[in-house]
Structures are given as C-alpha cells and as structure tokens.
Tab-separated table of C-alpha atoms in Angstrom:
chain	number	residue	atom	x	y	z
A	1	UNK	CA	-0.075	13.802	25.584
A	2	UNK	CA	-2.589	15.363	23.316
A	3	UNK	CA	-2.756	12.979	20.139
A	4	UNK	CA	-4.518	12.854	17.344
A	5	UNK	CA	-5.740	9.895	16.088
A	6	UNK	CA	-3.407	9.598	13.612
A	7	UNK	CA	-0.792	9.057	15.521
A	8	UNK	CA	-2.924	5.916	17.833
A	9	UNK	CA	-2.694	2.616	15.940
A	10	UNK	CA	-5.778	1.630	15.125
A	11	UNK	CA	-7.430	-1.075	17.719
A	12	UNK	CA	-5.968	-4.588	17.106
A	13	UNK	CA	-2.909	-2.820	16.012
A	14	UNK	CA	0.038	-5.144	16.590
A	15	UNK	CA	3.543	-4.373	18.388
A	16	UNK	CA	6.255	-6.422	15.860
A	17	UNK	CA	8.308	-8.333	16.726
A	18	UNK	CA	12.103	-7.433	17.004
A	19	UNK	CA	13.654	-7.661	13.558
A	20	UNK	CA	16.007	-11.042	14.292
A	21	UNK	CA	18.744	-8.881	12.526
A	22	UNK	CA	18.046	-6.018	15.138
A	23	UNK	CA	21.104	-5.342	17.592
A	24	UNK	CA	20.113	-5.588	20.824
A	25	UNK	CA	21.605	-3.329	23.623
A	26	UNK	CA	24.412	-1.890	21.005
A	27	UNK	CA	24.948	2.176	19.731
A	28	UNK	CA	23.299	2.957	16.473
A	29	UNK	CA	25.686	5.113	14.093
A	30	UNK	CA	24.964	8.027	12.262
A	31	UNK	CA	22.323	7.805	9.375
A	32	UNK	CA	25.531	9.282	7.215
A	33	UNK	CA	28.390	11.751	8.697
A	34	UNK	CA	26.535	15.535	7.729
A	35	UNK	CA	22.652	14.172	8.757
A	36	UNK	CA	22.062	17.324	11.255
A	37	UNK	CA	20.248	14.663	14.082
A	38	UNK	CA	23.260	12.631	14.562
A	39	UNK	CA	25.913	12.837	12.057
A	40	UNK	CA	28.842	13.716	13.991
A	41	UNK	CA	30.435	15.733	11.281
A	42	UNK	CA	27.143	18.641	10.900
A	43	UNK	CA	29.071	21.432	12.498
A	44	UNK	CA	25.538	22.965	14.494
A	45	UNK	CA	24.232	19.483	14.573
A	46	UNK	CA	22.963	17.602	17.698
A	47	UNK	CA	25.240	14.841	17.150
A	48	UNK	CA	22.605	12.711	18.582
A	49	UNK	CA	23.327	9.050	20.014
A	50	UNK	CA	21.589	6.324	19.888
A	51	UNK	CA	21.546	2.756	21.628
A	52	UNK	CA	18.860	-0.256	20.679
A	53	UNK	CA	17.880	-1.583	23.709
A	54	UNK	CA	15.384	-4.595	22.528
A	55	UNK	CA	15.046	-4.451	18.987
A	56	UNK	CA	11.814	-2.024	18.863
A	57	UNK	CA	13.024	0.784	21.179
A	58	UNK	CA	15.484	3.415	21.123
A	59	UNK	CA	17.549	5.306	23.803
A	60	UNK	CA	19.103	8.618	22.629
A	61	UNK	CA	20.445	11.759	24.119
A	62	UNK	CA	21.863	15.214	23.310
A	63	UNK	CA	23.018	18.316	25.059
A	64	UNK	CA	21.622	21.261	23.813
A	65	UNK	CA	24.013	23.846	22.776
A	66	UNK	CA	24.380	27.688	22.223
A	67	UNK	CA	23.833	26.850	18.518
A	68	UNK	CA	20.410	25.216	19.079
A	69	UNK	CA	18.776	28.491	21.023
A	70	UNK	CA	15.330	29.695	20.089
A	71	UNK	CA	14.870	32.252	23.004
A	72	UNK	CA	18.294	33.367	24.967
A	73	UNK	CA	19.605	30.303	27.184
A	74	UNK	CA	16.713	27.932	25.864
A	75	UNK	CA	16.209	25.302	23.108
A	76	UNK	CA	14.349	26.204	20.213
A	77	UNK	CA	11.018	24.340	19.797
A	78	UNK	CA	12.149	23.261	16.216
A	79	UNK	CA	15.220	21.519	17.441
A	80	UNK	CA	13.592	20.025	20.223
A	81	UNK	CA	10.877	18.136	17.790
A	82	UNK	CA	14.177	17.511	15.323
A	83	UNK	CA	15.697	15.371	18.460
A	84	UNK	CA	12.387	13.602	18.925
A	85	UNK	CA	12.237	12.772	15.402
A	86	UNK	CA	15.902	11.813	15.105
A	87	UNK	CA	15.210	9.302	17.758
A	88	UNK	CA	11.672	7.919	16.667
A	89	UNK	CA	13.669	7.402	13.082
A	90	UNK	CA	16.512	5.307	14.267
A	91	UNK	CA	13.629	2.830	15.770
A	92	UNK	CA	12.340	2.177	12.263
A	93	UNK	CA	15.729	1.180	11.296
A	94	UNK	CA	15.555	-1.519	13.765
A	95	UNK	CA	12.313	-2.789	11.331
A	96	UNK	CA	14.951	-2.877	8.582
A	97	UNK	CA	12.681	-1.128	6.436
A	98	UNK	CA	12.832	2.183	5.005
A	99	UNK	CA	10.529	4.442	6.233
A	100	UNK	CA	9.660	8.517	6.533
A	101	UNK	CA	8.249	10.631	8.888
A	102	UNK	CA	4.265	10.787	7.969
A	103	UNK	CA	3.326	13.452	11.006
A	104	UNK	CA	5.019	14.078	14.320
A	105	UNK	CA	3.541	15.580	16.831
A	106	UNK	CA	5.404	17.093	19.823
A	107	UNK	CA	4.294	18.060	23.292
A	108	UNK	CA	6.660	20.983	24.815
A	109	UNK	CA	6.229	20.048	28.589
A	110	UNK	CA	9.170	22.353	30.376
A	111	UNK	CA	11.576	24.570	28.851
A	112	UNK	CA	14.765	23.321	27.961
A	113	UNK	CA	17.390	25.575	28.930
A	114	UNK	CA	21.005	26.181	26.584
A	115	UNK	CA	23.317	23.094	28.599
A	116	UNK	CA	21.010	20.807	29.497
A	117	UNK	CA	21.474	16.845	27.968
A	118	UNK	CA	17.822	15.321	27.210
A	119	UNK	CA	17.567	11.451	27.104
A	120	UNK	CA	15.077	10.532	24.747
A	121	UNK	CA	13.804	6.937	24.552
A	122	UNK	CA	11.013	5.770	22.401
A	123	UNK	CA	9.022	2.566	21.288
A	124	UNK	CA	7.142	1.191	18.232
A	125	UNK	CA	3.569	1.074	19.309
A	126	UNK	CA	2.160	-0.896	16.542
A	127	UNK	CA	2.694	-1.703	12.659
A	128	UNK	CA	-0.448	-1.978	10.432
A	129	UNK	CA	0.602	-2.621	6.804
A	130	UNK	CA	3.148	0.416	5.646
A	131	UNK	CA	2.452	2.498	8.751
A	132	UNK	CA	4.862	2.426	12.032
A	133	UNK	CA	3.234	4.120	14.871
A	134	UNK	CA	6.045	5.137	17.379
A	135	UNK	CA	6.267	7.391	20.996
A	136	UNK	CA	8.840	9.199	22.526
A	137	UNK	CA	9.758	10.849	25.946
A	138	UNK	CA	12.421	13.546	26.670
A	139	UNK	CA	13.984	13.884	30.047
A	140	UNK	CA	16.166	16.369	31.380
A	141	UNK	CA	19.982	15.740	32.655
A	142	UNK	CA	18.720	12.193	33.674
A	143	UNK	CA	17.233	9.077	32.242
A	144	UNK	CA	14.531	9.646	35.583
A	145	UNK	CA	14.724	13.599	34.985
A	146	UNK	CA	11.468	15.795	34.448
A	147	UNK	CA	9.705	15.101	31.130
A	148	UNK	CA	10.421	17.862	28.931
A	149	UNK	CA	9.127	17.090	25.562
A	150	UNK	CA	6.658	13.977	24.763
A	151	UNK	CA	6.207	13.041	20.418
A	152	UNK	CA	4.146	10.581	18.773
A	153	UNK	CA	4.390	9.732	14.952
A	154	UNK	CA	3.266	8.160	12.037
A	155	UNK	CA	6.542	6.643	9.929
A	156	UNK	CA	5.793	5.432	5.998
A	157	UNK	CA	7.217	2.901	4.855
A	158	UNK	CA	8.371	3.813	1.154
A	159	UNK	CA	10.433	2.016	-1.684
A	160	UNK	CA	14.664	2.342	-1.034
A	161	UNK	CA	14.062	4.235	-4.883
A	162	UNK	CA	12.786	7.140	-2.844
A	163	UNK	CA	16.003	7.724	-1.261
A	164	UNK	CA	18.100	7.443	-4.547
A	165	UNK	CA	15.222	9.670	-6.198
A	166	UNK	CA	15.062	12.615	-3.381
A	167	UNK	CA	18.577	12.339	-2.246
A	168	UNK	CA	21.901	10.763	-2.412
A	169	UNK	CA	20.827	7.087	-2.162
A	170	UNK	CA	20.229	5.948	1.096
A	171	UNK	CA	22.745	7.730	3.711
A	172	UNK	CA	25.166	7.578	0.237
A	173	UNK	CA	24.814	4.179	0.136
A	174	UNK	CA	22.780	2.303	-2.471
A	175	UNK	CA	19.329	0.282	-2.171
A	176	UNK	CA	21.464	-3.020	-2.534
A	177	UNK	CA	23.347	-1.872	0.809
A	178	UNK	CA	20.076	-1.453	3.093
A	179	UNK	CA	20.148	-5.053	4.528
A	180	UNK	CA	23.825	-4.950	5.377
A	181	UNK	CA	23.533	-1.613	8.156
A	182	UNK	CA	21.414	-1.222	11.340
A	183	UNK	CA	21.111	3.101	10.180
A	184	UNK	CA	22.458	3.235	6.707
C-alpha cells in the first residue's frame, strides 16, 4: 500500500493493549439503527457486520448491492472506502474511547463487481497520545479471497461533547452511556 506518513505510527509507536472491557470473539452491533455502515435499518445502507476477534482487531463483511454501484455491475469507489472506514471505526470502539476519522486512505486493488461479499478485517497499529493508527484489508467472496481494497487511517480521539455538539449524542445515547456499550 502506498501510505503517507501520516497514516505510519511514528517509530516506538506502541500496539495497546486490549481494552479488559473489550469482547473478545463476539458481533459488534450497529453504531445506532440508521448509521449507513452498519445500521441495519438505512434502507441503501451496507448493513455492515462486525465481530472482535482479540480486542484490537475487527472482522467485517458486506455484499455489495445494486444500490452501492458506481459504474454498471461494480462498487462505487466511495462506498468501498465507506466499508473500510466502517470497519477501521468499530476497532476504536474496542479502545472504549471516542474517536473520529482524521484521514483514510484507500488503495482500490481489483474491481468489485455488484454481488460480491468483501470481508474486511483490520488492526490497531499503534496509539501515540490521542491518535489511533489502524489498517485494513478487503477480500473478495472469501476471508482468503483476492485483496480488493487495502485502507490505512489516522482516528482522533475527541471529547464524548463532540458527539452531543455535532449530532444526536453519541449513537442517541448520552456521554454518561459510553462505558456501558462495545459501539454505542
């Protein structure tokens, strides 16, 4: 993958451990029922799911529909890199820390034809003060399918306030509920 160096943890960078609250092995729900990545009540949504597998990475897949197209029969760039993003955001929840995307930067490898499920998995590469440095893969119609899209990002840690301030609290839920949900 082509990265910038914003997306690299700096040298020295440490991999954190798993949050001790952090499922392990269990399905991640929906940020809240409309979010368009993986609420499963978004109409054109990609209803996205989501398992933690040890606490600081992710496995996620989707099936790209008619409603996601970009060219005829493919995915549309945009929607791949939403996916990608969907899934690097659920690993920050596993930090139990609220945090937003920074920069994400997405590698189109192979198209990704109208039909076809990608299974996404990602990791936390590093956490240096409010920055979360994170990778993802994309494989088609198999966890051991071609790679189809590759991301790295940058995720900010911010106050719970910015949720309540730029949205509807935090999935509609208050700051005082963050602790209590894996993807509030």
């Amino acid at each position: 993958m082509n990265r910038s160096q914003l997306t690299v943890p700096p040298e020295g960078t440490p991999v954190p451990e798993a949050h001790p609250d952090a499922p392990l092995g269990e399905p991640l729900g929906p940020h809240y029922e409309q979010c368009f990545g993986c609420g499963p009540g978004h109409p054109t949504g990609l209803h996205l799911e989501a398992v933690s597998e040890d606490g600081l990475g992710v496995s996620a897949r989707f099936t790209v529909g008619d409603v996601h197209q970009g060219a005829p029969g493919l995915a549309h760039g945009g929607v791949l890199a939403t996916a990608m993003d969907e899934a690097l955001g659920m690993v920050v929840w596993l930090l139990r820390k609220p945090y937003v995307t920074g920069r994400l930067e997405t590698d189109y490898v192979l198209p990704v034809p109208v039909g076809t499920t990608l299974y996404i998995r990602t990791r936390c590469t590093g956490v240096a003060g409010r920055k979360a440095y994170l990778e993802a893969e994309a494989r088609m119609d198999a966890v051991d399918g071609p790679v189809a899209v590759r991301a790295a990002a940058l995720f900010v840690e911010v106050p719970v306030a910015h949720f309540e301030r730029h949205g509807d609290g935090v999935g509609g839920m208050n700051g005082a509920d963050l602790g209590g949900r894996v993807n509030p």
